[in-house]
Amino acid sequence: SELEWPMASGGLGLDLTVDAGALVFDASVSVFGGEDGTLKDSDWEDLDDPGLRTTYSDSDTELMGVEGDVAAAVRLLGGIREDGIGLAVGAGFLMQHWEWEGSDTRQTEIGDSAGLFFPGTTIEYEGDLEMPYVQLRGHLNLASVRLTGRVGYSPWVTATDVDDHLLRG
């Protein structure tokens, strides 16, 4: 199966950083969604002719998602407003949730040029991710320019999803 999906929805994000001397706290939240273009799905199901596309469908889509991230770090080197290099270590927690649905699906198969139309919702997807992490943060302040970067690692990630093709029963 091959999916082609432009994912053109909009979103809004908010970031908050609290600098408390040697400690830095960050929180961010983003929400996104809306009508999201056309999902095109192609399938090659003929084992004797793997280059032959056997089924094609396109569906109107809607997407909704939210992401939240909280973190705290201890500054090891440099202040947030001081020129030069800064370094901090910390930990955080990332959460993501997505939902999308496809509807009003148009489908064609080999030998069926007219195709079929399935009105209403035909596919639903929901996914969740939770991830605690440790991170190394750095910054470089040069007069009016500030470069920042983070490297993180998580030994434990939980992800779940439900992919419900409603036409398959």
XYZ file of N, CA, C and O in Angstrom:
676
model
N 0.834 -1.181 0.000
C 0.000 0.000 0.000
C 0.879 1.244 0.000
O 1.929 1.269 0.628
N 0.446 2.262 -0.724
C 1.141 3.544 -0.751
C 0.116 4.631 -0.494
O -0.934 4.664 -1.133
N 0.423 5.502 0.476
C -0.464 6.610 0.800
C 0.177 7.917 0.363
O 1.360 8.135 0.591
N -0.618 8.765 -0.253
C -0.182 10.114 -0.607
C -1.193 11.065 0.027
O -2.383 11.017 -0.272
N -0.678 11.929 0.930
C -1.575 12.789 1.692
C -0.887 14.118 1.938
O 0.133 14.183 2.619
N -1.430 15.209 1.438
C -0.752 16.495 1.564
C -0.718 17.064 2.984
O 0.136 17.871 3.307
N -1.617 16.686 3.861
C -1.676 17.147 5.257
C -1.481 18.665 5.346
O -0.464 19.157 5.810
N -2.487 19.395 4.918
C -2.388 20.843 4.825
C -3.188 21.574 5.900
O -3.626 22.689 5.691
N -3.389 20.966 7.055
C -4.173 21.629 8.099
C -3.333 22.669 8.830
O -2.120 22.688 8.739
N -4.008 23.529 9.575
C -3.322 24.574 10.327
C -3.267 24.243 11.803
O -3.878 23.284 12.271
N -2.526 25.045 12.551
C -2.406 24.794 13.979
C -1.995 26.026 14.740
O -1.743 27.099 14.173
N -1.928 25.868 16.044
C -1.564 26.941 16.946
C -0.710 26.349 18.058
O -1.030 25.283 18.585
N 0.376 27.031 18.405
C 1.255 26.554 19.471
C 1.565 27.647 20.463
O 1.521 28.843 20.143
N 1.876 27.240 21.683
C 2.225 28.167 22.742
C 3.391 27.570 23.521
O 3.355 26.404 23.901
N 4.450 28.360 23.724
C 5.629 27.927 24.471
C 5.823 28.848 25.667
O 5.624 30.059 25.557
N 6.261 28.263 26.786
C 6.554 29.031 27.988
C 7.878 28.545 28.551
O 8.083 27.341 28.717
N 8.793 29.469 28.836
C 10.060 29.146 29.483
C 10.193 30.019 30.719
O 9.997 31.229 30.651
N 10.517 29.381 31.849
C 10.757 30.098 33.093
C 12.210 29.852 33.483
O 12.618 28.716 33.695
N 12.980 30.940 33.549
C 14.387 30.872 33.915
C 14.496 31.245 35.391
O 14.285 32.395 35.761
N 14.796 30.266 36.238
C 14.877 30.496 37.681
C 16.316 30.286 38.154
O 16.601 29.403 38.962
N 17.219 31.065 37.622
C 18.620 30.948 38.020
C 19.253 29.705 37.441
O 19.437 29.589 36.243
N 19.586 28.753 38.303
C 20.237 27.530 37.849
C 19.242 26.530 37.253
O 19.638 25.551 36.641
N 17.937 26.772 37.432
C 16.901 25.882 36.899
C 16.164 26.556 35.757
O 15.905 27.758 35.788
N 15.808 25.748 34.756
C 15.024 26.232 33.622
C 13.843 25.278 33.446
O 14.023 24.060 33.431
N 12.635 25.838 33.348
C 11.426 25.053 33.136
C 10.808 25.446 31.803
O 10.706 26.631 31.492
N 10.407 24.446 31.023
C 9.777 24.684 29.722
C 8.454 23.941 29.660
O 8.328 22.818 30.172
N 7.484 24.537 28.996
C 6.220 23.868 28.698
C 5.759 24.348 27.332
O 5.925 25.515 26.983
N 5.211 23.446 26.558
C 4.665 23.831 25.263
C 3.429 22.994 24.968
O 3.312 21.849 25.426
N 2.518 23.591 24.239
C 1.327 22.876 23.785
C 1.029 23.339 22.365
O 1.213 24.508 22.028
N 0.639 22.404 21.527
C 0.259 22.702 20.143
C -1.024 21.960 19.832
O -1.197 20.802 20.237
N -1.916 22.610 19.129
C -3.128 21.968 18.626
C -3.199 22.236 17.131
O -2.786 23.286 16.659
N -3.698 21.276 16.392
C -3.795 21.437 14.949
C -4.972 20.633 14.448
O -5.434 19.706 15.108
N -5.457 21.009 13.279
C -6.539 20.235 12.706
C -7.305 20.993 11.653
O -6.988 22.125 11.306
N -8.329 20.326 11.147
C -9.194 20.890 10.132
C -9.318 19.948 8.955
O -8.816 18.824 8.965
N -10.027 20.409 7.937
C -10.106 19.638 6.698
C -8.699 19.556 6.132
O -7.974 20.540 6.102
N -8.318 18.370 5.697
C -6.901 18.154 5.427
C -6.613 17.575 4.050
O -5.692 16.799 3.884
N -7.390 17.935 3.063
C -7.073 17.507 1.712
C -7.552 16.112 1.391
O -8.383 15.528 2.082
N -7.009 15.557 0.335
C -7.425 14.255 -0.176
C -6.334 13.221 0.083
O -5.177 13.429 -0.279
N -6.714 12.113 0.713
C -5.824 10.978 0.931
C -5.971 10.037 -0.258
O -7.076 9.589 -0.580
N -4.842 9.763 -0.929
C -4.833 8.851 -2.074
C -4.159 7.552 -1.631
O -3.053 7.575 -1.109
N -4.833 6.434 -1.844
C -4.364 5.124 -1.386
C -4.282 4.187 -2.581
O -5.278 3.941 -3.257
N -3.084 3.675 -2.855
C -2.875 2.721 -3.948
C -2.407 1.399 -3.369
O -1.598 1.367 -2.441
N -2.925 0.299 -3.935
C -2.550 -1.041 -3.484
C -2.127 -1.897 -4.674
O -2.698 -1.788 -5.760
N -1.117 -2.729 -4.445
C -0.610 -3.690 -5.414
C -0.769 -5.071 -4.787
O 0.057 -5.504 -3.994
N -1.870 -5.769 -5.138
C -2.228 -7.014 -4.443
C -2.054 -8.264 -5.306
O -2.359 -9.363 -4.857
N -1.565 -8.138 -6.522
C -1.380 -9.280 -7.409
C 0.050 -9.784 -7.267
O 0.991 -9.154 -7.763
N 0.240 -10.915 -6.584
C 1.580 -11.459 -6.357
C 2.271 -11.876 -7.648
O 3.497 -11.898 -7.733
N 1.488 -12.227 -8.691
C 2.073 -12.616 -9.968
C 2.526 -11.400 -10.787
O 3.328 -11.539 -11.701
N 1.993 -10.225 -10.479
C 2.357 -8.992 -11.178
C 2.475 -7.865 -10.146
O 1.584 -7.017 -10.031
N 3.576 -7.857 -9.372
C 3.693 -6.888 -8.277
C 3.761 -5.434 -8.727
O 3.550 -4.528 -7.920
N 3.987 -5.151 -9.998
C 4.011 -3.780 -10.498
C 2.639 -3.261 -10.906
O 2.495 -2.103 -11.293
N 1.624 -4.104 -10.848
C 0.283 -3.749 -11.281
C -0.532 -3.203 -10.104
O -0.763 -3.917 -9.121
N -0.930 -1.943 -10.205
C -1.783 -1.368 -9.154
C -3.179 -1.957 -9.319
O -3.815 -1.801 -10.345
N -3.652 -2.635 -8.278
C -4.935 -3.333 -8.351
C -6.090 -2.514 -7.797
O -7.223 -2.679 -8.220
N -5.824 -1.645 -6.836
C -6.886 -0.850 -6.213
C -6.383 0.563 -5.977
O -5.249 0.762 -5.546
N -7.249 1.535 -6.266
C -6.942 2.936 -5.983
C -8.173 3.567 -5.350
O -9.296 3.334 -5.781
N -7.939 4.358 -4.294
C -9.054 5.098 -3.705
C -8.572 6.469 -3.258
O -7.387 6.674 -3.004
N -9.514 7.403 -3.194
C -9.204 8.693 -2.585
C -10.362 9.074 -1.667
O -11.513 8.745 -1.925
N -10.001 9.731 -0.559
C -10.969 10.091 0.475
C -10.711 11.512 0.935
O -9.561 11.948 1.023
N -11.789 12.226 1.253
C -11.660 13.524 1.909
C -11.256 13.254 3.359
O -11.694 12.273 3.957
N -10.406 14.106 3.935
C -9.908 13.839 5.286
C -10.069 15.034 6.219
O -10.100 16.180 5.776
N -10.156 14.721 7.494
C -10.099 15.703 8.572
C -9.104 15.195 9.599
O -9.063 14.001 9.895
N -8.322 16.119 10.141
C -7.254 15.772 11.083
C -7.390 16.631 12.329
O -7.752 17.804 12.250
N -7.097 16.041 13.493
C -7.065 16.783 14.747
C -5.924 16.206 15.566
O -5.720 14.999 15.609
N -5.167 17.084 16.218
C -4.087 16.588 17.062
C -3.733 17.590 18.134
O -4.043 18.777 18.048
N -3.080 17.074 19.159
C -2.578 17.917 20.241
C -1.238 17.331 20.685
O -1.037 16.114 20.662
N -0.326 18.224 21.048
C 0.983 17.811 21.541
C 1.327 18.655 22.757
O 1.121 19.865 22.746
N 1.818 18.015 23.792
C 2.261 18.725 24.985
C 3.639 18.241 25.395
O 3.972 17.063 25.244
N 4.466 19.149 25.894
C 5.828 18.816 26.295
C 6.181 19.666 27.515
O 6.010 20.883 27.490
N 6.616 19.018 28.588
C 7.098 19.736 29.770
C 8.500 19.232 30.081
O 8.800 18.051 29.908
N 9.375 20.142 30.526
C 10.757 19.768 30.807
C 11.339 20.685 31.872
O 10.904 21.829 32.040
N 12.326 20.164 32.566
C 13.090 20.948 33.535
C 14.561 20.604 33.339
O 14.910 19.466 33.011
N 15.415 21.610 33.526
C 16.847 21.397 33.335
C 17.632 22.178 34.381
O 17.180 23.217 34.869
N 18.811 21.656 34.694
C 19.744 22.318 35.603
C 20.873 22.880 34.752
O 21.516 22.149 33.990
N 21.113 24.172 34.887
C 22.152 24.835 34.113
C 23.524 24.480 34.706
O 23.759 24.631 35.898
N 24.425 24.020 33.844
C 25.778 23.663 34.255
C 26.792 24.746 33.908
O 27.817 24.883 34.566
N 26.482 25.503 32.849
C 27.436 26.484 32.337
C 26.673 27.623 31.681
O 25.744 27.387 30.916
N 27.045 28.857 31.982
C 26.497 30.025 31.309
C 25.074 30.353 31.692
O 24.290 29.487 32.014
N 24.748 31.612 31.668
C 23.393 32.076 31.927
C 22.635 32.292 30.640
O 23.229 32.444 29.571
N 21.337 32.326 30.741
C 20.509 32.446 29.544
C 20.722 33.775 28.822
O 20.569 33.875 27.626
N 21.108 34.801 29.560
C 21.291 36.118 28.945
C 22.771 36.497 28.772
O 23.083 37.566 28.279
N 23.678 35.642 29.204
C 25.109 35.938 29.089
C 25.619 35.591 27.704
O 25.227 34.583 27.122
N 26.516 36.422 27.165
C 27.167 36.066 25.908
C 28.040 34.838 26.134
O 28.601 34.641 27.214
N 28.120 33.990 25.110
C 28.950 32.792 25.191
C 28.112 31.528 25.158
O 26.984 31.507 24.706
N 28.721 30.473 25.679
C 28.137 29.137 25.615
C 27.409 28.811 26.918
O 27.892 29.124 27.999
N 26.263 28.156 26.797
C 25.519 27.658 27.948
C 25.244 26.188 27.770
O 25.104 25.691 26.649
N 25.181 25.454 28.873
C 24.954 24.019 28.836
C 24.080 23.635 30.016
O 24.275 24.138 31.127
N 23.114 22.733 29.792
C 22.222 22.279 30.860
C 21.847 20.821 30.606
O 21.874 20.350 29.469
N 21.496 20.103 31.672
C 20.976 18.736 31.570
C 19.609 18.721 32.233
O 19.350 19.464 33.178
N 18.739 17.866 31.720
C 17.402 17.837 32.291
C 16.606 16.627 31.853
O 17.140 15.684 31.268
N 15.312 16.690 32.154
C 14.388 15.613 31.818
C 13.050 16.232 31.458
O 12.745 17.370 31.823
N 12.250 15.464 30.721
C 10.952 15.964 30.331
C 10.003 14.841 29.983
O 10.322 13.655 30.109
N 8.810 15.244 29.561
C 7.765 14.294 29.179
C 7.018 14.859 27.972
O 6.562 16.003 27.997
N 6.915 14.043 26.919
C 6.244 14.418 25.689
C 4.995 13.567 25.521
O 5.029 12.350 25.726
N 3.883 14.205 25.151
C 2.628 13.511 24.891
C 2.089 14.004 23.553
O 2.099 15.208 23.276
N 1.637 13.070 22.719
C 1.017 13.426 21.442
C -0.248 12.602 21.247
O -0.298 11.431 21.637
N -1.255 13.212 20.652
C -2.508 12.518 20.335
C -2.973 13.005 18.961
O -3.024 14.205 18.713
N -3.281 12.076 18.067
C -3.775 12.407 16.729
C -5.057 11.647 16.468
O -5.218 10.502 16.914
N -5.932 12.247 15.707
C -7.122 11.566 15.191
C -7.336 12.053 13.767
O -7.151 13.229 13.485
N -7.690 11.154 12.890
C -8.096 11.573 11.556
C -9.141 10.615 11.034
O -9.249 9.485 11.498
N -9.935 11.118 10.101
C -10.914 10.256 9.452
C -10.974 10.574 7.970
O -10.721 11.693 7.544
N -11.279 9.535 7.214
C -11.487 9.672 5.785
C -12.955 9.449 5.482
O -13.605 8.613 6.121
N -13.470 10.196 4.526
C -14.895 10.058 4.202
C -15.107 10.266 2.709
O -14.221 10.719 1.985
N -16.321 9.923 2.279
C -16.727 10.081 0.879
C -15.665 9.500 -0.048
O -15.088 10.172 -0.896
N -15.421 8.206 0.133
C -14.350 7.502 -0.569
C -14.786 7.076 -1.965
O -15.871 6.522 -2.143
N -13.916 7.348 -2.931
C -14.091 6.905 -4.304
C -13.033 5.831 -4.571
O -11.858 6.073 -4.328
N -13.482 4.648 -5.058
C -12.545 3.531 -5.227
C -12.718 2.878 -6.587
O -13.837 2.665 -7.044
N -11.583 2.555 -7.223
C -11.604 1.803 -8.476
C -10.679 0.598 -8.336
O -9.714 0.625 -7.579
N -11.019 -0.444 -9.081
C -10.194 -1.650 -9.123
C -9.956 -2.014 -10.578
O -10.607 -1.480 -11.479
N -9.031 -2.938 -10.826
C -8.725 -3.372 -12.192
C -10.017 -3.810 -12.880
O -10.803 -4.566 -12.315
N -10.235 -3.301 -14.082
C -11.397 -3.704 -14.863
C -12.681 -3.000 -14.465
O -13.736 -3.273 -15.027
N -12.622 -2.095 -13.494
C -13.830 -1.397 -13.042
C -13.590 0.099 -13.177
O -13.250 0.773 -12.219
N -13.758 0.614 -14.399
C -13.451 2.026 -14.631
C -14.456 2.953 -13.964
O -14.132 4.097 -13.651
N -15.692 2.487 -13.739
C -16.703 3.332 -13.100
C -16.406 3.521 -11.617
O -16.600 4.590 -11.067
N -15.958 2.482 -10.984
C -15.622 2.557 -9.572
C -16.831 2.586 -8.664
O -17.971 2.472 -9.099
N -16.542 2.743 -7.379
C -17.576 2.767 -6.358
C -17.435 4.039 -5.537
O -16.338 4.577 -5.387
N -18.551 4.492 -4.984
C -18.530 5.645 -4.085
C -19.130 5.220 -2.757
O -20.201 4.616 -2.706
N -18.404 5.495 -1.670
C -18.863 5.157 -0.323
C -19.056 6.468 0.443
O -18.077 7.087 0.857
N -20.298 6.904 0.634
C -20.528 8.166 1.346
C -20.308 8.005 2.851
O -20.363 6.896 3.385
N -20.042 9.124 3.504
C -19.861 9.114 4.955
C -18.453 8.693 5.342
O -17.555 8.566 4.512
N -18.263 8.458 6.636
C -16.946 8.087 7.174
C -16.618 6.652 6.799
O -17.412 5.745 7.032
N -15.416 6.436 6.218
C -15.011 5.103 5.779
C -13.776 4.579 6.505
O -13.521 3.384 6.495
N -13.003 5.472 7.112
C -11.816 5.043 7.856
C -11.583 6.020 9.005
O -11.797 7.225 8.861
N -11.183 5.470 10.147
C -10.857 6.288 11.316
C -9.515 5.834 11.873
O -9.224 4.638 11.902
N -8.726 6.790 12.323
C -7.421 6.474 12.906
C -7.245 7.327 14.159
O -7.597 8.495 14.184
N -6.683 6.714 15.193
C -6.367 7.428 16.429
C -5.034 6.898 16.947
O -4.817 5.685 16.986
N -4.141 7.802 17.324
C -2.832 7.395 17.829
C -2.410 8.228 19.020
O -2.728 9.423 19.099
N -1.718 7.595 19.956
C -1.213 8.269 21.154
C 0.238 7.882 21.377
O 0.632 6.737 21.129
N 1.019 8.841 21.865
C 2.416 8.609 22.187
C 2.717 9.290 23.521
O 2.306 10.432 23.736
N 3.411 8.574 24.396
C 3.885 9.129 25.663
C 5.351 8.766 25.804
O 5.731 7.610 25.600
N 6.178 9.769 26.154
C 7.617 9.524 26.169
C 8.321 10.400 27.208
O 8.445 11.604 27.025
N 8.779 9.801 28.300
C 9.682 10.540 29.181
C 11.076 10.544 28.549
O 11.425 9.624 27.802
N 11.863 11.563 28.825
C 13.177 11.637 28.198
C 14.160 12.398 29.083
O 13.767 13.150 29.974
N 15.437 12.177 28.811
C 16.512 12.984 29.384
C 17.100 13.785 28.226
O 17.006 13.373 27.067
N 17.681 14.940 28.567
C 18.192 15.776 27.487
C 19.424 16.549 27.907
O 19.641 16.816 29.092
N 20.216 16.888 26.915
C 21.347 17.787 27.051
C 20.994 19.004 26.195
O 20.638 18.868 25.024
N 21.040 20.183 26.809
C 20.656 21.410 26.123
C 21.857 22.339 26.044
O 22.658 22.402 26.968
N 21.949 23.064 24.963
C 23.032 24.021 24.830
C 22.570 25.272 24.123
O 21.562 25.260 23.418
N 23.291 26.362 24.359
C 23.019 27.585 23.613
C 24.308 28.353 23.413
O 25.291 28.166 24.127
N 24.272 29.207 22.408
C 25.378 30.093 22.097
C 24.788 31.482 21.887
O 23.971 31.685 20.981
N 25.164 32.425 22.758
C 24.714 33.807 22.648
C 25.847 34.648 22.079
O 26.944 34.666 22.620
N 25.553 35.335 20.983
C 26.510 36.251 20.360
C 25.791 37.565 20.092
O 25.030 37.665 19.129
N 25.999 38.533 20.952
C 25.359 39.855 20.835
C 23.847 39.695 20.692
O 23.193 39.282 21.621
N 23.291 39.955 19.518
C 21.841 39.887 19.340
C 21.372 38.576 18.703
O 20.221 38.453 18.311
N 22.239 37.583 18.594
C 21.889 36.293 17.998
C 22.016 35.203 19.060
O 22.985 35.159 19.803
N 21.010 34.320 19.115
C 21.034 33.207 20.070
C 20.735 31.918 19.304
O 19.701 31.796 18.649
N 21.632 30.949 19.385
C 21.448 29.627 18.799
C 21.209 28.645 19.937
O 21.953 28.663 20.926
N 20.204 27.806 19.808
C 19.921 26.817 20.844
C 19.786 25.442 20.206
O 19.450 25.311 19.038
N 20.043 24.423 20.995
C 19.889 23.056 20.527
C 19.648 22.105 21.680
O 19.986 22.405 22.832
N 19.038 20.979 21.359
C 18.762 19.946 22.364
C 19.020 18.579 21.752
O 18.739 18.355 20.581
N 19.528 17.693 22.566
C 19.676 16.293 22.193
C 19.008 15.502 23.300
O 19.305 15.706 24.487
N 18.081 14.632 22.930
C 17.346 13.868 23.931
C 17.449 12.377 23.693
O 17.795 11.918 22.599
N 17.123 11.629 24.731
C 17.129 10.170 24.661
C 16.007 9.642 25.537
O 15.793 10.141 26.652
N 15.294 8.644 25.043
C 14.256 7.996 25.831
C 14.382 6.484 25.711
O 14.280 5.942 24.616
N 14.595 5.808 26.832
C 14.645 4.356 26.792
C 13.262 3.713 26.835
O 13.119 2.516 26.717
N 12.223 4.547 27.012
C 10.874 4.016 27.174
C 9.888 4.894 26.425
O 9.745 6.081 26.715
N 9.215 4.333 25.453
C 8.197 5.045 24.688
C 6.962 4.156 24.620
O 7.069 2.958 24.357
N 5.813 4.746 24.891
C 4.561 4.018 24.757
C 3.777 4.636 23.613
O 3.526 5.841 23.611
N 3.408 3.811 22.650
C 2.601 4.277 21.520
C 1.476 3.277 21.288
O 1.693 2.064 21.334
N 0.287 3.802 21.096
C -0.866 2.963 20.776
C -1.600 3.595 19.606
O -1.578 4.811 19.430
N -2.239 2.760 18.805
C -3.057 3.300 17.734
C -4.182 2.339 17.388
O -4.121 1.149 17.695
N -5.228 2.902 16.800
C -6.366 2.136 16.309
C -6.605 2.598 14.881
O -6.793 3.783 14.627
N -6.549 1.668 13.948
C -6.740 1.943 12.523
C -7.971 1.164 12.103
O -7.919 -0.052 11.931
N -9.112 1.830 11.986
C -10.404 1.158 11.762
C -10.910 1.439 10.362
O -11.376 2.532 10.052
N -10.791 0.424 9.502
C -11.335 0.504 8.134
C -12.797 0.097 8.210
O -13.110 -1.099 8.224
N -13.687 1.041 8.277
C -15.103 0.776 8.535
C -15.760 -0.048 7.447
O -16.730 -0.768 7.719
N -15.266 0.025 6.216
C -15.866 -0.752 5.127
C -15.547 -2.241 5.218
O -16.220 -3.063 4.607
N -14.512 -2.588 5.973
C -14.119 -3.999 6.101
C -14.902 -4.708 7.201
O -14.759 -5.884 7.400
N -15.666 -3.969 7.965
C -16.501 -4.585 9.009
C -15.833 -4.782 10.313
O -14.771 -4.510 10.656
